[in-house]
PDB file of C-alpha atoms in Angstrom:
ATOM      1  CA  UNK A   1     -28.153 -42.107  65.772  1.00 45.00           C
ATOM      2  CA  UNK A   2     -24.852 -41.570  63.991  1.00 45.00           C
ATOM      3  CA  UNK A   3     -25.861 -43.906  61.166  1.00 43.00           C
ATOM      4  CA  UNK A   4     -29.160 -42.053  60.630  1.00 48.00           C
ATOM      5  CA  UNK A   5     -27.377 -38.705  60.399  1.00 46.00           C
ATOM      6  CA  UNK A   6     -24.877 -40.153  57.903  1.00 43.00           C
ATOM      7  CA  UNK A   7     -27.710 -41.428  55.699  1.00 40.00           C
ATOM      8  CA  UNK A   8     -29.477 -38.052  55.826  1.00 39.00           C
ATOM      9  CA  UNK A   9     -26.231 -36.186  55.098  1.00 41.00           C
ATOM     10  CA  UNK A  10     -25.389 -38.485  52.175  1.00 40.00           C
ATOM     11  CA  UNK A  11     -28.894 -38.059  50.760  1.00 43.00           C
ATOM     12  CA  UNK A  12     -28.684 -34.271  51.055  1.00 41.00           C
ATOM     13  CA  UNK A  13     -25.264 -34.258  49.388  1.00 38.00           C
ATOM     14  CA  UNK A  14     -26.513 -36.439  46.531  1.00 40.00           C
ATOM     15  CA  UNK A  15     -29.541 -34.168  46.040  1.00 37.00           C
ATOM     16  CA  UNK A  16     -27.334 -31.052  46.064  1.00 38.00           C
ATOM     17  CA  UNK A  17     -24.939 -32.494  43.470  1.00 41.00           C
ATOM     18  CA  UNK A  18     -27.812 -33.537  41.220  1.00 41.00           C
ATOM     19  CA  UNK A  19     -29.300 -30.032  41.021  1.00 41.00           C
ATOM     20  CA  UNK A  20     -28.016 -27.704  38.265  1.00 44.00           C
ATOM     21  CA  UNK A  21     -26.099 -24.657  39.355  1.00 41.00           C
ATOM     22  CA  UNK A  22     -27.959 -21.364  38.790  1.00 42.00           C
ATOM     23  CA  UNK A  23     -25.573 -20.369  35.969  1.00 42.00           C
ATOM     24  CA  UNK A  24     -25.921 -23.664  34.069  1.00 42.00           C
ATOM     25  CA  UNK A  25     -28.524 -24.515  31.460  1.00 41.00           C
ATOM     26  CA  UNK A  26     -30.238 -27.609  32.801  1.00 43.00           C
ATOM     27  CA  UNK A  27     -30.999 -29.453  29.566  1.00 56.00           C
ATOM     28  CA  UNK A  28     -29.072 -27.841  26.702  1.00 62.00           C
ATOM     29  CA  UNK A  29     -25.270 -27.749  26.657  1.00 65.00           C
ATOM     30  CA  UNK A  30     -25.403 -25.248  23.755  1.00 69.00           C
ATOM     31  CA  UNK A  31     -26.980 -22.571  25.908  1.00 67.00           C
ATOM     32  CA  UNK A  32     -25.477 -20.691  28.785  1.00 74.00           C
ATOM     33  CA  UNK A  33     -27.418 -18.858  31.453  1.00 76.00           C
ATOM     34  CA  UNK A  34     -25.840 -15.845  33.099  1.00 77.00           C
ATOM     35  CA  UNK A  35     -27.174 -13.486  35.704  1.00 79.00           C
ATOM     36  CA  UNK A  36     -26.711  -9.777  35.099  1.00 74.00           C
ATOM     37  CA  UNK A  37     -28.122  -7.343  37.612  1.00 81.00           C
ATOM     38  CA  UNK A  38     -30.528  -9.945  38.947  1.00 80.00           C
ATOM     39  CA  UNK A  39     -31.814 -10.814  35.445  1.00 80.00           C
ATOM     40  CA  UNK A  40     -31.146 -14.189  33.846  1.00 74.00           C
ATOM     41  CA  UNK A  41     -29.707 -13.944  30.322  1.00 68.00           C
ATOM     42  CA  UNK A  42     -29.731 -17.031  28.065  1.00 64.00           C
ATOM     43  CA  UNK A  43     -26.903 -17.115  25.510  1.00 67.00           C
ATOM     44  CA  UNK A  44     -27.092 -19.373  22.431  1.00 67.00           C
ATOM     45  CA  UNK A  45     -23.661 -21.041  22.135  1.00 72.00           C
ATOM     46  CA  UNK A  46     -24.664 -23.241  19.172  1.00 81.00           C
ATOM     47  CA  UNK A  47     -23.446 -20.665  16.609  1.00 92.00           C
ATOM     48  CA  UNK A  48     -26.238 -21.315  14.078  1.00 94.00           C
ATOM     49  CA  UNK A  49     -25.000 -18.708  11.577  1.00 95.00           C
ATOM     50  CA  UNK A  50     -21.430 -20.044  11.603  1.00 95.00           C
ATOM     51  CA  UNK A  51     -22.734 -23.591  11.142  1.00 96.00           C
ATOM     52  CA  UNK A  52     -24.899 -22.430   8.210  1.00 96.00           C
ATOM     53  CA  UNK A  53     -21.965 -20.608   6.550  1.00 97.00           C
ATOM     54  CA  UNK A  54     -19.717 -23.639   7.069  1.00 97.00           C
ATOM     55  CA  UNK A  55     -22.404 -25.822   5.451  1.00 97.00           C
ATOM     56  CA  UNK A  56     -22.555 -23.322   2.569  1.00 97.00           C
ATOM     57  CA  UNK A  57     -18.775 -23.632   2.151  1.00 97.00           C
ATOM     58  CA  UNK A  58     -19.033 -27.436   2.066  1.00 97.00           C
ATOM     59  CA  UNK A  59     -21.533 -27.170  -0.807  1.00 98.00           C
ATOM     60  CA  UNK A  60     -19.461 -24.519  -2.599  1.00 98.00           C
ATOM     61  CA  UNK A  61     -16.260 -26.586  -2.287  1.00 98.00           C
ATOM     62  CA  UNK A  62     -18.026 -29.708  -3.571  1.00 98.00           C
ATOM     63  CA  UNK A  63     -19.419 -27.758  -6.542  1.00 98.00           C
ATOM     64  CA  UNK A  64     -15.935 -26.470  -7.438  1.00 98.00           C
ATOM     65  CA  UNK A  65     -14.491 -29.963  -6.996  1.00 97.00           C
ATOM     66  CA  UNK A  66     -17.168 -31.307  -9.380  1.00 98.00           C
ATOM     67  CA  UNK A  67     -16.552 -28.359 -11.761  1.00 97.00           C
ATOM     68  CA  UNK A  68     -20.308 -27.697 -11.683  1.00 98.00           C
ATOM     69  CA  UNK A  69     -20.786 -24.023 -12.603  1.00 98.00           C
ATOM     70  CA  UNK A  70     -24.585 -24.257 -12.290  1.00 98.00           C
ATOM     71  CA  UNK A  71     -24.285 -25.533  -8.697  1.00 98.00           C
ATOM     72  CA  UNK A  72     -21.717 -22.823  -7.903  1.00 98.00           C
ATOM     73  CA  UNK A  73     -23.935 -20.042  -9.234  1.00 98.00           C
ATOM     74  CA  UNK A  74     -27.019 -21.481  -7.465  1.00 98.00           C
ATOM     75  CA  UNK A  75     -25.206 -20.678  -4.195  1.00 98.00           C
ATOM     76  CA  UNK A  76     -25.150 -16.968  -5.122  1.00 98.00           C
ATOM     77  CA  UNK A  77     -27.953 -14.410  -4.994  1.00 98.00           C
ATOM     78  CA  UNK A  78     -29.445 -12.990  -8.187  1.00 98.00           C
ATOM     79  CA  UNK A  79     -27.757  -9.670  -7.387  1.00 98.00           C
ATOM     80  CA  UNK A  80     -24.382 -11.228  -6.480  1.00 98.00           C
ATOM     81  CA  UNK A  81     -21.414  -9.018  -7.323  1.00 98.00           C
ATOM     82  CA  UNK A  82     -17.757  -8.458  -6.539  1.00 98.00           C
ATOM     83  CA  UNK A  83     -15.967  -5.176  -5.937  1.00 98.00           C
ATOM     84  CA  UNK A  84     -12.368  -5.458  -7.144  1.00 96.00           C
ATOM     85  CA  UNK A  85      -9.365  -3.667  -5.633  1.00 95.00           C
ATOM     86  CA  UNK A  86      -9.193  -1.397  -8.715  1.00 95.00           C
ATOM     87  CA  UNK A  87     -12.764  -0.203  -8.107  1.00 95.00           C
ATOM     88  CA  UNK A  88     -14.581  -2.253 -10.756  1.00 97.00           C
ATOM     89  CA  UNK A  89     -17.846  -4.050 -10.061  1.00 98.00           C
ATOM     90  CA  UNK A  90     -18.270  -7.517 -11.537  1.00 98.00           C
ATOM     91  CA  UNK A  91     -21.911  -8.552 -11.892  1.00 98.00           C
ATOM     92  CA  UNK A  92     -23.359 -12.006 -11.389  1.00 98.00           C
ATOM     93  CA  UNK A  93     -23.283 -12.515 -15.186  1.00 98.00           C
ATOM     94  CA  UNK A  94     -19.597 -11.496 -15.259  1.00 98.00           C
ATOM     95  CA  UNK A  95     -18.788 -13.948 -12.485  1.00 97.00           C
ATOM     96  CA  UNK A  96     -20.816 -16.736 -14.122  1.00 98.00           C
ATOM     97  CA  UNK A  97     -18.788 -16.397 -17.348  1.00 98.00           C
ATOM     98  CA  UNK A  98     -15.515 -16.102 -15.441  1.00 97.00           C
ATOM     99  CA  UNK A  99     -16.311 -19.172 -13.305  1.00 98.00           C
ATOM    100  CA  UNK A 100     -17.111 -21.295 -16.375  1.00 98.00           C
ATOM    101  CA  UNK A 101     -13.861 -20.287 -18.105  1.00 97.00           C
ATOM    102  CA  UNK A 102     -11.887 -20.925 -14.924  1.00 97.00           C
ATOM    103  CA  UNK A 103     -13.403 -24.403 -14.414  1.00 98.00           C
ATOM    104  CA  UNK A 104     -12.680 -25.411 -18.028  1.00 97.00           C
ATOM    105  CA  UNK A 105      -8.972 -24.930 -17.311  1.00 97.00           C
ATOM    106  CA  UNK A 106      -8.832 -26.979 -14.100  1.00 98.00           C
ATOM    107  CA  UNK A 107      -7.379 -30.428 -14.679  1.00 97.00           C
ATOM    108  CA  UNK A 108      -7.738 -31.427 -11.013  1.00 97.00           C
ATOM    109  CA  UNK A 109      -7.936 -29.902  -7.567  1.00 98.00           C
ATOM    110  CA  UNK A 110      -5.192 -30.657  -5.085  1.00 98.00           C
ATOM    111  CA  UNK A 111      -6.720 -28.722  -2.182  1.00 97.00           C
ATOM    112  CA  UNK A 112      -9.243 -26.027  -1.276  1.00 97.00           C
ATOM    113  CA  UNK A 113      -8.970 -24.424   2.171  1.00 97.00           C
ATOM    114  CA  UNK A 114     -11.126 -21.694   3.691  1.00 97.00           C
ATOM    115  CA  UNK A 115     -10.908 -20.075   7.120  1.00 97.00           C
ATOM    116  CA  UNK A 116     -13.911 -17.966   8.098  1.00 97.00           C
ATOM    117  CA  UNK A 117     -13.146 -15.069  10.459  1.00 95.00           C
ATOM    118  CA  UNK A 118     -15.471 -13.344  12.890  1.00 94.00           C
ATOM    119  CA  UNK A 119     -19.013 -13.182  11.494  1.00 94.00           C
ATOM    120  CA  UNK A 120     -20.863  -9.881  11.768  1.00 94.00           C
ATOM    121  CA  UNK A 121     -24.645  -9.774  11.413  1.00 93.00           C
ATOM    122  CA  UNK A 122     -26.724  -6.930   9.961  1.00 94.00           C
ATOM    123  CA  UNK A 123     -30.368  -7.877   9.397  1.00 93.00           C
ATOM    124  CA  UNK A 124     -30.457 -10.697   6.835  1.00 95.00           C
ATOM    125  CA  UNK A 125     -26.757 -10.230   5.972  1.00 96.00           C
ATOM    126  CA  UNK A 126     -23.762 -12.025   7.492  1.00 96.00           C
ATOM    127  CA  UNK A 127     -20.213 -10.847   6.676  1.00 96.00           C
ATOM    128  CA  UNK A 128     -16.749 -12.195   7.470  1.00 96.00           C
ATOM    129  CA  UNK A 129     -13.190 -11.973   6.253  1.00 98.00           C
ATOM    130  CA  UNK A 130     -12.319 -15.293   4.641  1.00 98.00           C
ATOM    131  CA  UNK A 131      -8.796 -16.599   4.084  1.00 98.00           C
ATOM    132  CA  UNK A 132      -8.735 -18.787   0.987  1.00 97.00           C
ATOM    133  CA  UNK A 133      -5.972 -21.004  -0.364  1.00 98.00           C
ATOM    134  CA  UNK A 134      -6.412 -23.305  -3.340  1.00 98.00           C
ATOM    135  CA  UNK A 135      -3.949 -25.577  -5.129  1.00 98.00           C
ATOM    136  CA  UNK A 136      -4.770 -27.080  -8.486  1.00 98.00           C
ATOM    137  CA  UNK A 137      -3.378 -28.413 -11.717  1.00 98.00           C
ATOM    138  CA  UNK A 138      -4.464 -25.866 -14.310  1.00 98.00           C
ATOM    139  CA  UNK A 139      -4.169 -25.648 -18.074  1.00 97.00           C
ATOM    140  CA  UNK A 140      -2.872 -22.305 -19.329  1.00 95.00           C
ATOM    141  CA  UNK A 141      -4.108 -20.645 -22.542  1.00 93.00           C
ATOM    142  CA  UNK A 142      -1.021 -21.976 -24.391  1.00 95.00           C
ATOM    143  CA  UNK A 143      -2.119 -25.550 -23.534  1.00 95.00           C
ATOM    144  CA  UNK A 144       0.590 -26.228 -20.918  1.00 97.00           C
ATOM    145  CA  UNK A 145      -0.420 -27.556 -17.491  1.00 98.00           C
ATOM    146  CA  UNK A 146       0.976 -26.098 -14.278  1.00 98.00           C
ATOM    147  CA  UNK A 147       0.561 -26.386 -10.534  1.00 98.00           C
ATOM    148  CA  UNK A 148      -1.176 -23.166  -9.449  1.00 98.00           C
ATOM    149  CA  UNK A 149      -1.462 -22.078  -5.831  1.00 98.00           C
ATOM    150  CA  UNK A 150      -3.496 -18.991  -5.046  1.00 97.00           C
ATOM    151  CA  UNK A 151      -4.314 -17.312  -1.760  1.00 97.00           C
ATOM    152  CA  UNK A 152      -6.369 -14.272  -0.865  1.00 97.00           C
ATOM    153  CA  UNK A 153      -8.175 -12.613   2.016  1.00 98.00           C
ATOM    154  CA  UNK A 154     -11.526 -11.068   1.170  1.00 98.00           C
ATOM    155  CA  UNK A 155     -14.704  -9.976   2.890  1.00 98.00           C
ATOM    156  CA  UNK A 156     -17.659 -12.121   1.917  1.00 98.00           C
ATOM    157  CA  UNK A 157     -21.252 -11.194   2.623  1.00 98.00           C
ATOM    158  CA  UNK A 158     -24.044 -13.767   2.543  1.00 98.00           C
ATOM    159  CA  UNK A 159     -27.766 -13.071   2.521  1.00 98.00           C
ATOM    160  CA  UNK A 160     -30.240 -15.277   4.374  1.00 97.00           C
ATOM    161  CA  UNK A 161     -32.848 -16.479   1.860  1.00 97.00           C
ATOM    162  CA  UNK A 162     -35.705 -18.980   1.942  1.00 96.00           C
ATOM    163  CA  UNK A 163     -33.175 -21.554   0.632  1.00 95.00           C
ATOM    164  CA  UNK A 164     -30.563 -20.683   3.269  1.00 96.00           C
ATOM    165  CA  UNK A 165     -27.522 -18.419   3.027  1.00 97.00           C
ATOM    166  CA  UNK A 166     -26.323 -17.386  -0.428  1.00 98.00           C
ATOM    167  CA  UNK A 167     -23.263 -15.353  -1.340  1.00 98.00           C
ATOM    168  CA  UNK A 168     -24.298 -11.763  -2.039  1.00 98.00           C
ATOM    169  CA  UNK A 169     -21.082  -9.746  -2.267  1.00 98.00           C
ATOM    170  CA  UNK A 170     -17.289 -10.100  -2.253  1.00 98.00           C
ATOM    171  CA  UNK A 171     -15.177  -7.021  -1.516  1.00 98.00           C
ATOM    172  CA  UNK A 172     -12.097  -5.826   0.371  1.00 98.00           C
ATOM    173  CA  UNK A 173      -9.963  -8.284  -1.630  1.00 97.00           C
ATOM    174  CA  UNK A 174      -6.359  -8.192  -0.398  1.00 97.00           C
ATOM    175  CA  UNK A 175      -3.187 -10.067   0.460  1.00 93.00           C
ATOM    176  CA  UNK A 176      -3.293 -12.009  -2.796  1.00 94.00           C
ATOM    177  CA  UNK A 177      -0.575 -14.496  -3.640  1.00 96.00           C
ATOM    178  CA  UNK A 178      -0.132 -16.528  -6.828  1.00 96.00           C
ATOM    179  CA  UNK A 179       2.451 -19.266  -7.324  1.00 97.00           C
ATOM    180  CA  UNK A 180       2.929 -21.208 -10.544  1.00 97.00           C
ATOM    181  CA  UNK A 181       5.024 -24.341 -10.222  1.00 97.00           C
ATOM    182  CA  UNK A 182       6.021 -23.117  -6.729  1.00 96.00           C
ATOM    183  CA  UNK A 183       7.398 -19.798  -8.066  1.00 96.00           C
ATOM    184  CA  UNK A 184       5.868 -16.333  -7.564  1.00 94.00           C
ATOM    185  CA  UNK A 185       3.883 -15.314 -10.618  1.00 90.00           C
ATOM    186  CA  UNK A 186       2.633 -11.935 -11.735  1.00 79.00           C
ATOM    187  CA  UNK A 187       0.221 -11.635 -14.589  1.00 72.00           C
ATOM    188  CA  UNK A 188       1.616  -9.928 -17.715  1.00 67.00           C
TER     189      UNK A 188
END
């Protein structure tokens, strides 16, 4: 009799351990099920918007690395614009021209780093503060080449389109830093 009870107990224990707990998602590790007030709430932990923005940044970084202004601008909406700290608005056309001039002066990239903060959603828009730091060898207007390191924090807003997220607006630009040959630099 003792052996039969042990077999039954072991079988019951194995069955109990095999069943998912009520707060676990049975098949998908990227979802979490919680109970609130007797109601089950399923939470998507896969972060699809963050993954999409990170994929956008991979494309944007590759386009800058390739010095491909057309690819860079294709990642922006038709109504893309920036709002500068002095209150000016730069249009998509302004930024297209500025990007092309900037890329012509880059001899080579040393690094491009971006840290995306908390993403806030509002309809088809996603916004986040982004910390950027780039290091490059850049030709100055006088023809000399210098190591340039720039850093900035800015709010970026992307719009969800049929082609995926595209950059719509840049604003709240702050905490800028510019080093030339490892020395602080201020524009004349």
